[in-house]
Coordinates of C-alpha atoms and ligand atoms in Angstrom, one line a residue:
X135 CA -49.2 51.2 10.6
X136 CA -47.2 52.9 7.4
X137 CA -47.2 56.9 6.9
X138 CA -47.2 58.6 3.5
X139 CA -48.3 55.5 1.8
X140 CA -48.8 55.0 -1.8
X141 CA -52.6 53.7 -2.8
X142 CA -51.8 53.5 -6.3
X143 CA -51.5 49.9 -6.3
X144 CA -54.8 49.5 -4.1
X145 CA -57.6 50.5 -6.5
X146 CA -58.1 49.0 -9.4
X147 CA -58.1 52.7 -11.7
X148 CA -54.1 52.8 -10.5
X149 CA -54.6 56.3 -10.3
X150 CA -52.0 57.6 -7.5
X151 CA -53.1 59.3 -3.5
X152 CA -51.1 59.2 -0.9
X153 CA -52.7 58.0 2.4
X154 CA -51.7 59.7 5.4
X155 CA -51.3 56.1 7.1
X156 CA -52.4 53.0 6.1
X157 CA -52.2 49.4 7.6
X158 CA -53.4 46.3 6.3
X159 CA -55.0 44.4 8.7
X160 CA -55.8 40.1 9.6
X161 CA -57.8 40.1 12.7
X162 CA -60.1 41.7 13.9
X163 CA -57.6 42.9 17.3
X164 CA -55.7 44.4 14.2
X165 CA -58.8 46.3 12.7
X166 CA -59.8 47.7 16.6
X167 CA -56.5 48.8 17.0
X168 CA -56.5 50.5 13.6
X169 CA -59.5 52.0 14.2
X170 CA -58.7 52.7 18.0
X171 CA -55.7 54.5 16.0
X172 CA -57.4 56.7 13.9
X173 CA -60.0 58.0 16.7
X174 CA -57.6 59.3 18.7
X175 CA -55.4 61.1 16.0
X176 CA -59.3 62.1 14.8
X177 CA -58.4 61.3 11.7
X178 CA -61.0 59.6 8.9
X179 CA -60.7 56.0 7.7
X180 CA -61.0 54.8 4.3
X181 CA -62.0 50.8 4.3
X182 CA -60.8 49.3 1.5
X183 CA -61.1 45.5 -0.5
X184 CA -59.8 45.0 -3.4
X185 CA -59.7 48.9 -4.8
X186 CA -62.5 47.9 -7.5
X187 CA -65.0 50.7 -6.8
X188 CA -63.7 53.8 -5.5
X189 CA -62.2 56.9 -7.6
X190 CA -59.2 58.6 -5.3
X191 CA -59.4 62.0 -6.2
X192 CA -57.0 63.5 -3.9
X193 CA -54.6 62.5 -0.9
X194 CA -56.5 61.0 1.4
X195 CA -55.4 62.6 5.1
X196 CA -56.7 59.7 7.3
X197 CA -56.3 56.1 7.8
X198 CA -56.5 53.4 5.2
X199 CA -57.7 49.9 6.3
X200 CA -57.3 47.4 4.0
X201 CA -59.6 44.7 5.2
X202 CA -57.6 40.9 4.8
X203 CA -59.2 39.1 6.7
X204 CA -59.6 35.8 5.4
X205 CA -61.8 32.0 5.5
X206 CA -64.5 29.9 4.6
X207 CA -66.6 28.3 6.6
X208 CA -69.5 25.6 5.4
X209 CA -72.4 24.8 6.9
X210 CA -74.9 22.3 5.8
X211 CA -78.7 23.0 6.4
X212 CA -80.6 19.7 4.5
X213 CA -79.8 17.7 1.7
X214 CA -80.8 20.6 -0.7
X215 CA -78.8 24.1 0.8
X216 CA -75.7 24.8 2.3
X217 CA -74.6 27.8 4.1
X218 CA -71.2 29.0 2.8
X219 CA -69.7 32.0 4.8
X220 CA -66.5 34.0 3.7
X221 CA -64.3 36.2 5.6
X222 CA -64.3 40.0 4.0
X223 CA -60.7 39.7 2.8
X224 CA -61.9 37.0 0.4
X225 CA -61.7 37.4 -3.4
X226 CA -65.1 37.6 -5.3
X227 CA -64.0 35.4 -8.0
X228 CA -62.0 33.2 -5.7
X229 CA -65.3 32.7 -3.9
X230 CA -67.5 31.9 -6.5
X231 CA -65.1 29.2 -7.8
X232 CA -64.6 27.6 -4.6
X233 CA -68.4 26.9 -4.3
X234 CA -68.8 25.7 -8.0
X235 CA -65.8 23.9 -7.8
X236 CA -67.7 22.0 -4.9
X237 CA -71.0 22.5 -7.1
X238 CA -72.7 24.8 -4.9
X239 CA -75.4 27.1 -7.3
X240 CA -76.3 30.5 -7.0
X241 CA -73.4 32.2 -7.4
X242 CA -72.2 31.8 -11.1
X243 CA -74.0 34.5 -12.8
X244 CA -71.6 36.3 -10.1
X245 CA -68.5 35.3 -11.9
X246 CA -65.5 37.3 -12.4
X247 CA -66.7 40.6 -10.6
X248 CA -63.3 41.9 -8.8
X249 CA -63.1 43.0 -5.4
X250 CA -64.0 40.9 -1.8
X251 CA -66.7 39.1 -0.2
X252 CA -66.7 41.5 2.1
X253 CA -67.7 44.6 -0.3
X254 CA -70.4 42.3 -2.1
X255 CA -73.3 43.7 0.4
X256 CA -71.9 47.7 0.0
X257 CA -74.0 47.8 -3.4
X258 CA -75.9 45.0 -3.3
X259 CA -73.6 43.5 -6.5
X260 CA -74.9 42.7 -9.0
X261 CA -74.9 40.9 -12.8
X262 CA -76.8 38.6 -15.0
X263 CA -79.6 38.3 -13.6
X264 CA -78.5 38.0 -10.0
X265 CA -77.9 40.0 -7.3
X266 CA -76.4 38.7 -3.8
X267 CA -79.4 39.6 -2.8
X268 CA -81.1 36.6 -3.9
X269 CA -79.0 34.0 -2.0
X270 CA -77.5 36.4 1.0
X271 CA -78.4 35.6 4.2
X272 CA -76.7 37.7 6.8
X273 CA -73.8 39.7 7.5
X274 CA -71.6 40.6 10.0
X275 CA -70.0 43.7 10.9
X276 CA -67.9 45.7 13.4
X277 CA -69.9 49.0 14.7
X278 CA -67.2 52.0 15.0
X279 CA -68.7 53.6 17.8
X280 CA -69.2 50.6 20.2
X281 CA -66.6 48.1 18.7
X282 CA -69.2 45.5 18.8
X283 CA -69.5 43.3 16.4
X284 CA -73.5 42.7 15.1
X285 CA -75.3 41.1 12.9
X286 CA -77.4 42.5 9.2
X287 CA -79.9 39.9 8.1
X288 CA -81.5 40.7 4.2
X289 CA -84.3 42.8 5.6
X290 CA -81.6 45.3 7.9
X291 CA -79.6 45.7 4.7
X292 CA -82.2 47.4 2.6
X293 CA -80.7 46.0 -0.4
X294 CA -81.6 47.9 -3.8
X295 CA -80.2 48.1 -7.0
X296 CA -76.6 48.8 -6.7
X297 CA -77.5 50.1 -2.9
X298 CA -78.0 49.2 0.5
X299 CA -78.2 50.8 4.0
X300 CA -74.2 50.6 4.0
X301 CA -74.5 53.1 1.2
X302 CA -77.2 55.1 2.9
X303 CA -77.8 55.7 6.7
X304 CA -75.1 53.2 8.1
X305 CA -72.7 55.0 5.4
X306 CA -69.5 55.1 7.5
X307 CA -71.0 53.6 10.9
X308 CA -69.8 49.7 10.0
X309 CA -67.2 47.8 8.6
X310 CA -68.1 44.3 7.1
X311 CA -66.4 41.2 8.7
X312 CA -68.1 38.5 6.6
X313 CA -71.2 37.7 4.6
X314 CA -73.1 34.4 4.6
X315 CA -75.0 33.0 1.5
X316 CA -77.5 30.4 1.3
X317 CA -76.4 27.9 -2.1
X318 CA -77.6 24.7 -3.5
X319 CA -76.3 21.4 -3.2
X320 CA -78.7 19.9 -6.1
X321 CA -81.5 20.8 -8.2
X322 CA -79.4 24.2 -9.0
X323 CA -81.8 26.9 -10.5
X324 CA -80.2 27.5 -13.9
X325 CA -80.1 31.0 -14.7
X326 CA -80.2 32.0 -18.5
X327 CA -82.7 34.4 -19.7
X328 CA -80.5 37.3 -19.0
X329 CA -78.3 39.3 -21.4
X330 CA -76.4 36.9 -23.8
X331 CA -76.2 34.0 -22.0
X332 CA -77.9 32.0 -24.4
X333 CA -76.4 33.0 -27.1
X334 CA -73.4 32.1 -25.7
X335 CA -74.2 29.0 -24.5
X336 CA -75.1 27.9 -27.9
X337 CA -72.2 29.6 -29.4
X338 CA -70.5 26.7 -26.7
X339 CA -72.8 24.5 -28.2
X340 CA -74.4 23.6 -24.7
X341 CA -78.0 22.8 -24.6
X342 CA -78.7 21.8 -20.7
X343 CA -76.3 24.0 -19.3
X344 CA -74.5 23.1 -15.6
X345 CA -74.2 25.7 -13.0
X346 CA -70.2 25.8 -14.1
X347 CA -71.3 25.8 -17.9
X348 CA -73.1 29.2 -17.2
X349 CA -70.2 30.9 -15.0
X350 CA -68.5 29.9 -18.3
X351 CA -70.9 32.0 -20.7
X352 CA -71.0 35.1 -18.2
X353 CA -67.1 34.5 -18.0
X354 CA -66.7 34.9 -22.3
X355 CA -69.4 37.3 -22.2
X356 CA -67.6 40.1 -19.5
X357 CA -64.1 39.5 -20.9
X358 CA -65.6 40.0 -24.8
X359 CA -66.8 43.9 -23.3
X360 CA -64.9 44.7 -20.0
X361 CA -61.8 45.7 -20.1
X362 CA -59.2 43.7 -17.6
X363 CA -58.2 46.6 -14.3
X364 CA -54.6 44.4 -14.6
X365 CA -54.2 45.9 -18.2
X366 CA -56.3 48.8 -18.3
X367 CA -57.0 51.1 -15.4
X368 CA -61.0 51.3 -14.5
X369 CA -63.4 50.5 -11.8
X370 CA -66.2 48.7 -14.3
X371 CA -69.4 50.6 -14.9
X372 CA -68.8 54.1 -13.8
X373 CA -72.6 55.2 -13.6
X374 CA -75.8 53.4 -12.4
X375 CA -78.6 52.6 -15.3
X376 CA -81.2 55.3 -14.5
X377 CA -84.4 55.4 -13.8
X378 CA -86.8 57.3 -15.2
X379 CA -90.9 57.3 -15.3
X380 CA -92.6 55.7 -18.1
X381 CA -94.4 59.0 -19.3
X382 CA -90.6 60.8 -19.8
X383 CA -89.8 57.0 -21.5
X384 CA -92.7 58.0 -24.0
X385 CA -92.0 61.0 -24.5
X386 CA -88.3 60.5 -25.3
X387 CA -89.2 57.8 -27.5
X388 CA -91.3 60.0 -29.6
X389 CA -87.5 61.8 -30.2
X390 CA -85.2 58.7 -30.4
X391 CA -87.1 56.2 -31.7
X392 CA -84.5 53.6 -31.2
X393 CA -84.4 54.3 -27.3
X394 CA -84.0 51.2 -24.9
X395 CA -85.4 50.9 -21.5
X396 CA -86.5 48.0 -19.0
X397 CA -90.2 48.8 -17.5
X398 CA -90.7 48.2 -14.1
X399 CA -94.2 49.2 -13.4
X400 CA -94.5 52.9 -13.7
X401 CA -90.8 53.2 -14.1
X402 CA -88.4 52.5 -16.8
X403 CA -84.8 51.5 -16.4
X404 CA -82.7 52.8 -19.3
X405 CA -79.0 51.5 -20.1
X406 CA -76.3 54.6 -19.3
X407 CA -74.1 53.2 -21.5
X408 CA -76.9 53.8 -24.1
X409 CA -76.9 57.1 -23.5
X410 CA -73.6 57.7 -23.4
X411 CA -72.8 56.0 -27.0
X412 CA -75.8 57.9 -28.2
X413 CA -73.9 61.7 -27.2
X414 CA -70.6 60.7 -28.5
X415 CA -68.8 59.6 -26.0
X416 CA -68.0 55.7 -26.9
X417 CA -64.1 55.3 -27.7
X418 CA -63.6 59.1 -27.2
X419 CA -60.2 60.1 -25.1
X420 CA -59.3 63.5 -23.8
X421 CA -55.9 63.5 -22.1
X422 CA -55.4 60.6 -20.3
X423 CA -59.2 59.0 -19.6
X424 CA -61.5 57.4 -21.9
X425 CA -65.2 55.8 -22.5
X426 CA -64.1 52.5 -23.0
X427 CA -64.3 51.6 -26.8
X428 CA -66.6 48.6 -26.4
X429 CA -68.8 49.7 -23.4
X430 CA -69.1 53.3 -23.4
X431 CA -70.4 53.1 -19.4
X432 CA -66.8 51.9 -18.3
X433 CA -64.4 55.1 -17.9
X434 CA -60.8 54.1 -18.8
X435 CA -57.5 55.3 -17.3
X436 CA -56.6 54.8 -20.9
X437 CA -52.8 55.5 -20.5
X438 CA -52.3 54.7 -17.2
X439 CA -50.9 58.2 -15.7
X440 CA -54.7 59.4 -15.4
X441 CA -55.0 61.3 -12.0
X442 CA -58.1 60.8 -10.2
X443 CA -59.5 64.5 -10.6
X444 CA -59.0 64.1 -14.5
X445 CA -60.8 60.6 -14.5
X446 CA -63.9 62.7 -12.2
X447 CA -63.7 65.9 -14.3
X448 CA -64.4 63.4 -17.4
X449 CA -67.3 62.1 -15.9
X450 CA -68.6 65.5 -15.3
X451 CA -68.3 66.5 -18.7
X452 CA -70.3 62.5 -19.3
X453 CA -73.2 63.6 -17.0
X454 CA -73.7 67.2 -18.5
X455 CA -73.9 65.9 -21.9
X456 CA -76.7 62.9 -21.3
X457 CA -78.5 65.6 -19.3
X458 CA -78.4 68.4 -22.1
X459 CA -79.3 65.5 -24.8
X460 CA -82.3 63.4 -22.6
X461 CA -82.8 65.2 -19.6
X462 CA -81.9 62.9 -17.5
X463 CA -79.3 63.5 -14.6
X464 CA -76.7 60.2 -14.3
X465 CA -75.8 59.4 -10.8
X466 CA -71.9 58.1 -10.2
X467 CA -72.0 54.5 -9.5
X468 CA -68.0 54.5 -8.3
X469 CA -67.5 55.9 -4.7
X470 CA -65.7 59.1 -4.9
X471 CA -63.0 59.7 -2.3
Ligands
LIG250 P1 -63.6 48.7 -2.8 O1 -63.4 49.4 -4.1 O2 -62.3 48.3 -2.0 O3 -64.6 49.4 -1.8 C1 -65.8 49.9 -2.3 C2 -66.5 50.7 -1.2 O4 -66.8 49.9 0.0 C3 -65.6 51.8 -0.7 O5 -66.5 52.9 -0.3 C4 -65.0 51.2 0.6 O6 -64.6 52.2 1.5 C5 -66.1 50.3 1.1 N1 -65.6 49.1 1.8 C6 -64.6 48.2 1.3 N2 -64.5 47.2 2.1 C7 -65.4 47.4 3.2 C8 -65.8 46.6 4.3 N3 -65.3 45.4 4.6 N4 -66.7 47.1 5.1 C9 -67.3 48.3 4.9 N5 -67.0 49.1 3.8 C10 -66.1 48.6 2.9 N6 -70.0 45.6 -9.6 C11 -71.2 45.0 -9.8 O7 -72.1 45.1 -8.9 N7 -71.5 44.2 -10.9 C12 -70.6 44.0 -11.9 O8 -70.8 43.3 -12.8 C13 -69.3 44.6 -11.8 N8 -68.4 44.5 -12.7 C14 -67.2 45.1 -12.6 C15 -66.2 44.9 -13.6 C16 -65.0 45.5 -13.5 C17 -64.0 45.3 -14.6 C18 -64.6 46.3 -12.3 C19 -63.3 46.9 -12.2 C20 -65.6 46.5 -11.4 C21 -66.9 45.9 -11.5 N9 -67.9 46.1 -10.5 C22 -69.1 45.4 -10.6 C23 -67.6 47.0 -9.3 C24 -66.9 46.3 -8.2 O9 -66.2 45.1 -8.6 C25 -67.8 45.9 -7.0 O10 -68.5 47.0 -6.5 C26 -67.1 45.2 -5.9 O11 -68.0 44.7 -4.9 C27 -66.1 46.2 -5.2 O12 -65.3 45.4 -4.2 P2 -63.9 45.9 -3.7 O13 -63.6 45.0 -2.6 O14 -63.0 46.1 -4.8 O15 -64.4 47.3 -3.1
LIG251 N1 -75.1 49.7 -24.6 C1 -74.9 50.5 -25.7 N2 -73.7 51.1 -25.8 C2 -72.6 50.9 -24.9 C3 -72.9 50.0 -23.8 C4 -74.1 49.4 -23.7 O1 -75.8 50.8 -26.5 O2 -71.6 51.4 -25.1 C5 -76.4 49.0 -24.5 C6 -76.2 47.5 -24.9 O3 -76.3 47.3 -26.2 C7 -77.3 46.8 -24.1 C8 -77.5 47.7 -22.9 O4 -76.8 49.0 -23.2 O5 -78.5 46.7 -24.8 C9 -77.0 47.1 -21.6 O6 -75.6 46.9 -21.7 P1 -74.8 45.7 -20.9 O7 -75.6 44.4 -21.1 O8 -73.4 45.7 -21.3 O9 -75.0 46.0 -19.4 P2 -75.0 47.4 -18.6 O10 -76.4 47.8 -18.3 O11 -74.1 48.4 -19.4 C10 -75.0 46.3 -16.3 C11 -74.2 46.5 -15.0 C12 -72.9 45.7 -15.0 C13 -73.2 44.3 -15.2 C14 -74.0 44.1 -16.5 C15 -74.5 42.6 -16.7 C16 -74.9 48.6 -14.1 C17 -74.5 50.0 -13.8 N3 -74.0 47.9 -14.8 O12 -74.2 46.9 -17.3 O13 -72.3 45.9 -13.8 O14 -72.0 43.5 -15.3 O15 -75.2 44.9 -16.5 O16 -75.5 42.4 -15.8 O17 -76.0 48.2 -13.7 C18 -70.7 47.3 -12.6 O18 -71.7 47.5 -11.8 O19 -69.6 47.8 -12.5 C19 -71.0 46.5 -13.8 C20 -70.1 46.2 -14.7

């Protein structure tokens, strides 16, 4: 256990907070004992992967986990699926190329997200077309009251969109150990209608794309419009993509004409950064933060001395314009600590 520890280099906006104490931990002895720790100094824990989705906005006085543990196990069902389960401490990106290295499908429209396995189920993550919800199986996790471990399947877990009952009730009650995904061995289902996959596949001049040939396109396709968190401070899309009824769609169509939305039944999802482009915000710095200049939803630590109240206060100032302009209230995607 370390005191007065630095965080800066532990999320992925490098925005500085000191943690009261903080201890990276292997096994899961190592992770009671932290925990044991913290409960009898009553102090708060902060779990933490790889850094990519939180927003410190202050010191945090409590305990910071750091969650290494690490492996991958394999576990063949039939000739057609496999069940592949990773340790928290994992990398994302790691992952995903370890299974299509072995050419196990289902995870390459997952490529290059940062973070850990273990965060994957936290908000259900999601790109391209595919969510882990569409090849998870179970999880397991460590309950902080009884220090036993049990086990989510898809239905506990409540996945949504960019949510999921460790985001909801069980905020706080469990940390993730490791999450098991069901691939395929053969007969992979290709993935391409979403976004501009195809376009990129073309541009690649591909025309019956392999499961690694797609991870490819979605690849190209993030690093044309995200911008790196080694080079540029940021924690990807900073808001969710609302969702609003389809009578306010109409009715805001009637006014912007070249509005965009995605109906789901009644409902319509509309992109933020949309929005956000649309009242100005696109490219625009004040102090240190900025929208990012090709995707207006991703919030910059532009020149990398950005404290984490500044980066928060921006998006304020983000969420009071799109409101004033549309009416309609954007929620923070990024978990603010
Ligand atoms: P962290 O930021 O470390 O933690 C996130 C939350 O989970 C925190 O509240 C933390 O306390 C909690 N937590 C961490 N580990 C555990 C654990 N083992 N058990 C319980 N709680 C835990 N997300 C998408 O869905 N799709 C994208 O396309 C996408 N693109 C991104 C692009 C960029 C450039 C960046 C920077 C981020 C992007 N993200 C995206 C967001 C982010 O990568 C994901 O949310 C990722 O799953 C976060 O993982 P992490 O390990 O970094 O989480
Ligand atoms: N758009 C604009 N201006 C902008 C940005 C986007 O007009 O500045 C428009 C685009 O033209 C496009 C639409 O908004 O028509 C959607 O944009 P994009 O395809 O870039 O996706 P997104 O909705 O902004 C979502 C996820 C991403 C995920 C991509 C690909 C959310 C909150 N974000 O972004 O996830 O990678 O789709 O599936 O759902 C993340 O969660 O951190 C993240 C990066």
């Amino acid at each position: 256990m370390q005191d007065n520890f630095s965080l800066k280099p532990y999320n992925t906006f490098g925005v500085e907070a000191i943690s009261r104490y903080f201890a990276e931990i292997h096994t899961i002895e190592e992770l009671k004992e932290a925990i044991l720790f913290s409960s009898s100094h009553s102090l708060p824990i902060l779990f933490l992967g790889g850094g990519s989705n939180v927003l410190l906005t202050k010191d945090f006085e409590g305990v910071a986990i750091q969650i290494n543990l690490k492996g991958i196990i394999e576990e063949s069902v039939d000739d057609h699926s496999i069940l592949v389960t990773a340790k928290a401490g994992e990398n994302w990106h790691e992952f995903v190329m370890y299974c299509l290295a072995k050419n196990y499908g289902g995870l390459e429209n997952l490529s290059l997200i940062p973070g850990n396995v273990g965060t994957s189920p936290m908000q259900n993550i999601g790109a391209y077309g595919t969510e882990i919800k569409d090849i998870f199986v179970k999880c397991s996790v460590l309950n902080l009251d009884t220090l036993e471990i049990e086990t989510f399947d898809l239905e506990k877990c409540r996945f949504g969109y960019r949510d999921s009952i460790f985001k909801q009730e069980g905020k706080g009650k469990y940390v993730i150990l490791e999450v098991t995904f069901r691939l395929t061995k053969k007969d992979h289902i290709i993935k391409t209608e979403y976004g501009a996959i195809t376009a990129e596949l073309e541009k690649l001049h591909i025309e019956a794309p392999t499961i690694q040939d797609v991870s490819k396109a979605v690849i190209n396709i993030r690093q044309s419009k995200l911008p790196d968190p080694k080079i540029t401070g940021n924690a990807g899309s900073f808001f969710k993509n609302p969702t609003i009824s389809l009578s306010q769609f109409e009715d805001l169509k009637l006014k912007f004409a070249n509005i965009q939305g995605y109906p789901n039944g009644n409902q319509v999802k509309v992109p933020a950064g949309w929005l956000i482009e649309q009242c100005g915000w696109k490219g625009r710095q004040i102090g240190n933060v900025a929208s990012h200049q090709l995707q207006s939803l991703v919030i910059i630590n532009a020149t990398g001395n950005a404290t984490g109240k500044e980066i928060f206060d921006f998006s304020t100032q983000i969420i009071n314009s799109v409101k004033e302009k549309f009416g309609i209230e954007l929620e923070r995607e990024v978990n603010i600590i």
